[in-house]
CSV table of C-alpha atoms in Angstrom, one decimal:
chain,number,residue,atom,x,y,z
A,1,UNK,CA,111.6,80.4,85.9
A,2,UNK,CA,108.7,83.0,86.0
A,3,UNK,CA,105.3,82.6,85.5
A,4,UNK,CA,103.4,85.7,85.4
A,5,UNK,CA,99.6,85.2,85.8
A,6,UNK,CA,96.5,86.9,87.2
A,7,UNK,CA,93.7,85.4,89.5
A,8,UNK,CA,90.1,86.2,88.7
A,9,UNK,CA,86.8,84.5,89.1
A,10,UNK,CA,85.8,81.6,87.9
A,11,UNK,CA,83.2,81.7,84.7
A,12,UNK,CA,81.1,78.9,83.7
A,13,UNK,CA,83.3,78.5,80.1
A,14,UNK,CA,86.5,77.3,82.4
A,15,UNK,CA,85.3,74.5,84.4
A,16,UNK,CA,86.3,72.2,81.5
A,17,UNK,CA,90.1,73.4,81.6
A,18,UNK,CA,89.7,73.3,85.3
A,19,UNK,CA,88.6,69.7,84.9
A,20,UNK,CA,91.4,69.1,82.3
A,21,UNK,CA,94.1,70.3,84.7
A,22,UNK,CA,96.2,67.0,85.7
A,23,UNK,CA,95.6,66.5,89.4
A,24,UNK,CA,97.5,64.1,90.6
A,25,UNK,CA,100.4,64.2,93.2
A,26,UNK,CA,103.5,62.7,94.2
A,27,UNK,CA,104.3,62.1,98.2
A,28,UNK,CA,107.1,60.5,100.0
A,29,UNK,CA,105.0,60.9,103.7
A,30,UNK,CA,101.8,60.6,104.9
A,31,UNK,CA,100.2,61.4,108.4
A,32,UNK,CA,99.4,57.7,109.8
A,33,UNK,CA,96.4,58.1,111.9
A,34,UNK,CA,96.1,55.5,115.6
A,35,UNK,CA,93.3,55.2,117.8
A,36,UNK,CA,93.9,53.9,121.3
A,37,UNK,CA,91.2,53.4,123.3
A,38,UNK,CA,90.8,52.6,127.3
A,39,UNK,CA,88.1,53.3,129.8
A,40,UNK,CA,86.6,56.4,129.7
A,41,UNK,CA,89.7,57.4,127.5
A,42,UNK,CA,90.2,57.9,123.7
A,43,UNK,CA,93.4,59.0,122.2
A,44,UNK,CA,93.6,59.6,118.4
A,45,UNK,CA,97.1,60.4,117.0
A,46,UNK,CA,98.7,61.1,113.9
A,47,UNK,CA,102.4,60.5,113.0
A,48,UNK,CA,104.1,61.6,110.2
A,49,UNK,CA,105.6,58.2,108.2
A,50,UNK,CA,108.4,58.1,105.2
A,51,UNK,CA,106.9,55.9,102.7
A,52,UNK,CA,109.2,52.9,101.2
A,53,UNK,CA,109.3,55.0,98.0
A,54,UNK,CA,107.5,57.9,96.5
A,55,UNK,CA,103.7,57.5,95.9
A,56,UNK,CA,101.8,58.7,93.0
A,57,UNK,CA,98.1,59.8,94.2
A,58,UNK,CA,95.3,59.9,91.7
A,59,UNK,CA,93.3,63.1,93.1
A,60,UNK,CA,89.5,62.9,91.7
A,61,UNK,CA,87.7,65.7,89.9
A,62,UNK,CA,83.9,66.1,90.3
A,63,UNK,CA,82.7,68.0,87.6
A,64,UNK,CA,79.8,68.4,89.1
A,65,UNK,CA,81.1,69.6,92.2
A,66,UNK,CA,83.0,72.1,90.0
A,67,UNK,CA,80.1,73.3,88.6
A,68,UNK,CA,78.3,74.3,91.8
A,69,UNK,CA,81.3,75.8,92.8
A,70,UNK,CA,80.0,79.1,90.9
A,71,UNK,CA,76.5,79.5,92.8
A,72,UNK,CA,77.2,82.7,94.8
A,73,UNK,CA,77.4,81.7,98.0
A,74,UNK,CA,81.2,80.6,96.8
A,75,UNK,CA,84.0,81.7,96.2
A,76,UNK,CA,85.5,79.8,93.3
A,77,UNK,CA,88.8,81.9,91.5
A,78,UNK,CA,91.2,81.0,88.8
A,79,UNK,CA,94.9,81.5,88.3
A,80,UNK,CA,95.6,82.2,84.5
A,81,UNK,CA,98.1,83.7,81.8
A,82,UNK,CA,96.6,86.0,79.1
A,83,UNK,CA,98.7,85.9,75.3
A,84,UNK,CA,97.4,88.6,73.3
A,85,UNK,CA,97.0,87.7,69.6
A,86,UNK,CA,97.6,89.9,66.8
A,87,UNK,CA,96.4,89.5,63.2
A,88,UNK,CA,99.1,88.5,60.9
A,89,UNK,CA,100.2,91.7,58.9
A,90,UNK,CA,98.9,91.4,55.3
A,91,UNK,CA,101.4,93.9,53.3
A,92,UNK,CA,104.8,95.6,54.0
A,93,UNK,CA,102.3,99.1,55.2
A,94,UNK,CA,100.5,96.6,58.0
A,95,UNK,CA,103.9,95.4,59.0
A,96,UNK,CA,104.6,99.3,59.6
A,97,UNK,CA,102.0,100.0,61.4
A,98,UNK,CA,101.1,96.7,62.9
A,99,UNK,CA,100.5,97.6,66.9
A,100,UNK,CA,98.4,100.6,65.5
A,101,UNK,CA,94.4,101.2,66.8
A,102,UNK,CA,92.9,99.5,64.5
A,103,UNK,CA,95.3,96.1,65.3
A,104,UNK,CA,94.6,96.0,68.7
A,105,UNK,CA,90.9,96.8,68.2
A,106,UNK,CA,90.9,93.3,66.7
A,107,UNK,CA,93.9,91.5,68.6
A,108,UNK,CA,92.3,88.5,70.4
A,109,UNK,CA,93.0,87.4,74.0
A,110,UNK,CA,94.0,84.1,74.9
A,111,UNK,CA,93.6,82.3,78.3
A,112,UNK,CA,95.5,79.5,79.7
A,113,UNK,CA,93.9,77.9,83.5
A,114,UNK,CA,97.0,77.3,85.6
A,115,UNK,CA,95.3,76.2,88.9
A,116,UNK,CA,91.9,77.0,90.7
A,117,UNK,CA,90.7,77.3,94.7
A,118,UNK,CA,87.2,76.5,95.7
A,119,UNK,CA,85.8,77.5,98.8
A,120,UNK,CA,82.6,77.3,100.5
A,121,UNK,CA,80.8,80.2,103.0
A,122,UNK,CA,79.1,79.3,106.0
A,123,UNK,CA,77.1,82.5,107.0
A,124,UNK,CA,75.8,80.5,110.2
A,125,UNK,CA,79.2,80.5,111.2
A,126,UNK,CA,80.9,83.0,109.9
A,127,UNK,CA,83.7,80.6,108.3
A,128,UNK,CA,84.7,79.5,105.2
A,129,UNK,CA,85.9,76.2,104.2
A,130,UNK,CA,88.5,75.5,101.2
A,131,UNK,CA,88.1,72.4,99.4
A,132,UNK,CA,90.2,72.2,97.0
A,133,UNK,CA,93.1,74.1,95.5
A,134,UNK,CA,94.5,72.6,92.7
A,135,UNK,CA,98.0,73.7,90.5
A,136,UNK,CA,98.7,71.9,87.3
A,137,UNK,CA,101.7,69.5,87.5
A,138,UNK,CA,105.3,71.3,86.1
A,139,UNK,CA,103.5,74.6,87.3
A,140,UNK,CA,103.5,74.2,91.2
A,141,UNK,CA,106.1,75.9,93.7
A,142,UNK,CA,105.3,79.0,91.3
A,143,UNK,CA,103.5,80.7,94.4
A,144,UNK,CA,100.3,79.9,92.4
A,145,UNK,CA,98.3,78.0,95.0
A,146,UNK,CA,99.8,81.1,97.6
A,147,UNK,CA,98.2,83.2,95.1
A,148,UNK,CA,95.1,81.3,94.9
A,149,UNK,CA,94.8,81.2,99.0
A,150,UNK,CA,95.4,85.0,99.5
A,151,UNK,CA,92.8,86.1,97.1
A,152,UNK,CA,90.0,83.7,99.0
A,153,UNK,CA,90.9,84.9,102.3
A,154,UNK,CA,90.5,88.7,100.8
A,155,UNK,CA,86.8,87.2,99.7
A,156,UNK,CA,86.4,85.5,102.9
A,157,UNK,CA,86.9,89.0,104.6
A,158,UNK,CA,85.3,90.7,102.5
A,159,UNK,CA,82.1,89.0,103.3
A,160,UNK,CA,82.9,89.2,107.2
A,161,UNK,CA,83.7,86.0,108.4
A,162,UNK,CA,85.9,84.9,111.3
A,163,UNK,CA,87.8,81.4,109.7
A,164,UNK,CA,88.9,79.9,107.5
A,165,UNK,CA,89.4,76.4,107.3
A,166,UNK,CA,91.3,73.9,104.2
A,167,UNK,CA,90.4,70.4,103.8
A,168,UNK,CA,93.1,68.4,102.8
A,169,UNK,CA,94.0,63.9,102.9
A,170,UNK,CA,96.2,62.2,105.7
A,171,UNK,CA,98.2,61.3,102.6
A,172,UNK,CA,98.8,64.6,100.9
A,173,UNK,CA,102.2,65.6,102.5
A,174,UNK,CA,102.4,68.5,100.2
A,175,UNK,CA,99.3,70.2,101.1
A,176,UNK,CA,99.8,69.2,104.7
A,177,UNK,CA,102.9,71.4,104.1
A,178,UNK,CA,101.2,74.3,102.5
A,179,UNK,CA,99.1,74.3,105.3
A,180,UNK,CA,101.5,74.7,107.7
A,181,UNK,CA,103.8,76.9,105.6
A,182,UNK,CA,100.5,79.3,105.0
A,183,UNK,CA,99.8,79.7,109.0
A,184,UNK,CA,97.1,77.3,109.2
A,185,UNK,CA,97.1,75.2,112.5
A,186,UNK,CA,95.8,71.1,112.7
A,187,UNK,CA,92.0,71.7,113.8
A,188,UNK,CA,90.8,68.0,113.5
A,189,UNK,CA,90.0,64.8,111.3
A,190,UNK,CA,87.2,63.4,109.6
A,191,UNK,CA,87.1,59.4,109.0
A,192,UNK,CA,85.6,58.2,105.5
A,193,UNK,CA,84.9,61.9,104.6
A,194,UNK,CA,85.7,61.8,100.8
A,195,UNK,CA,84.0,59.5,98.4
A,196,UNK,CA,86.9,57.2,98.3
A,197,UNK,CA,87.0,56.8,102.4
A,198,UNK,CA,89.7,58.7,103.2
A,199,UNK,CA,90.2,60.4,105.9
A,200,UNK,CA,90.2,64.2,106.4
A,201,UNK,CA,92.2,66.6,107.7
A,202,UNK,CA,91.3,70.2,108.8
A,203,UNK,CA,93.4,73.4,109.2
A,204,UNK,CA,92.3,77.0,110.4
A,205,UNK,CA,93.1,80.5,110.4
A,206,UNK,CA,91.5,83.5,112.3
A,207,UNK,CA,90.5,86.1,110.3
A,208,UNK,CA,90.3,88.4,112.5
């Protein structure tokens, strides 16, 4: 299958589809996080664990948080298909002539939000920071989200900085994966960083 789609910013009228997009996930891992301390000494690890069977995760939508995602100091972009629709032909001289001038001068141009990246720029530190990047369910591993990442880090350079970083959960495998698979290296953790407590992970890339 092909999907064909362009990515553009974000307008005000499309942070209720991006809202509407279904963004929950499905993961047979997670990266188990351990602390051992001694004295003087503090080790934190994370292992990668198979779960007893696949986990549904319900992934929560701020609409709010969407909505500041357009002030400028963000980059916030959308992936979507366009359908061009035509006025139905009214006699057997339209159906002649229907892709004429004066057809497409009226045609009207539907959109359709497949997935959306919001990211975040630092000027103190010259970095970036993704938050989310989200594909609608049946329409990931279309290269969407890739999509999505390579147009922000055009942004992100375009506006000089050094780095960019994603944020991602401990129990996200998949984006753990994109991560990985998109050249981003483990940079650290957060503990109780989203609204529901869990944990946070971080991956970079030089921009440079």
């Amino acid at each position: 299958m092909t999907t064909t789609f362009l990515i553009r910013d974000a307008l005000e009228s499309d942070l209720e589809a991006c809202a509407g997009i279904d963004h929950r996930y499905e993961t047979d891992y997670v990266w188990q996080m351990s602390v051992a301390e001694t004295t003087g000494e503090r080790q934190v690890m994370f292992k990668t664990e198979r779960l007893p069977r696949t986990m549904e995760v319900a992934y929560p939508c701020d609409s709010d948080r969407l909505s500041l995602s357009l002030a400028d100091d963000e980059c916030f972009l959308v992936a979507v298909t366009r359908t061009v629709m035509l006025p139905t032909p009214r006699g057997e001289d339209d159906i002649e002539d229907e892709y004429d001038d004066e057809h497409l001068d009226t045609a009207v141009t539907e959109e359709t939000v497949l997935g959306y990246l919001t990211m975040r720029r630092d000027t103190l530190h010259h970095s970036a920071l993704v938050h989310e990047i989200v594909v609608a369910r049946g329409l990931r591993r279309h290269r969407i989200a890739t999509r999505l990442l390579k147009a922000a880090r055009r942004w992100a350079q375009e506006y000089d900085l050094l780095q960019m970083t994603i944020e991602t959960q401990t129990k996200n495998y998949p984006a753990i994966l994109f991560c990985q698979q998109a050249g981003f290296t483990f940079c650290g953790f957060n503990d109780h960083y989203f609204p529901n407590q869990d944990i946070a992970l971080f991956f970079s890339q030089s921009l440079r």
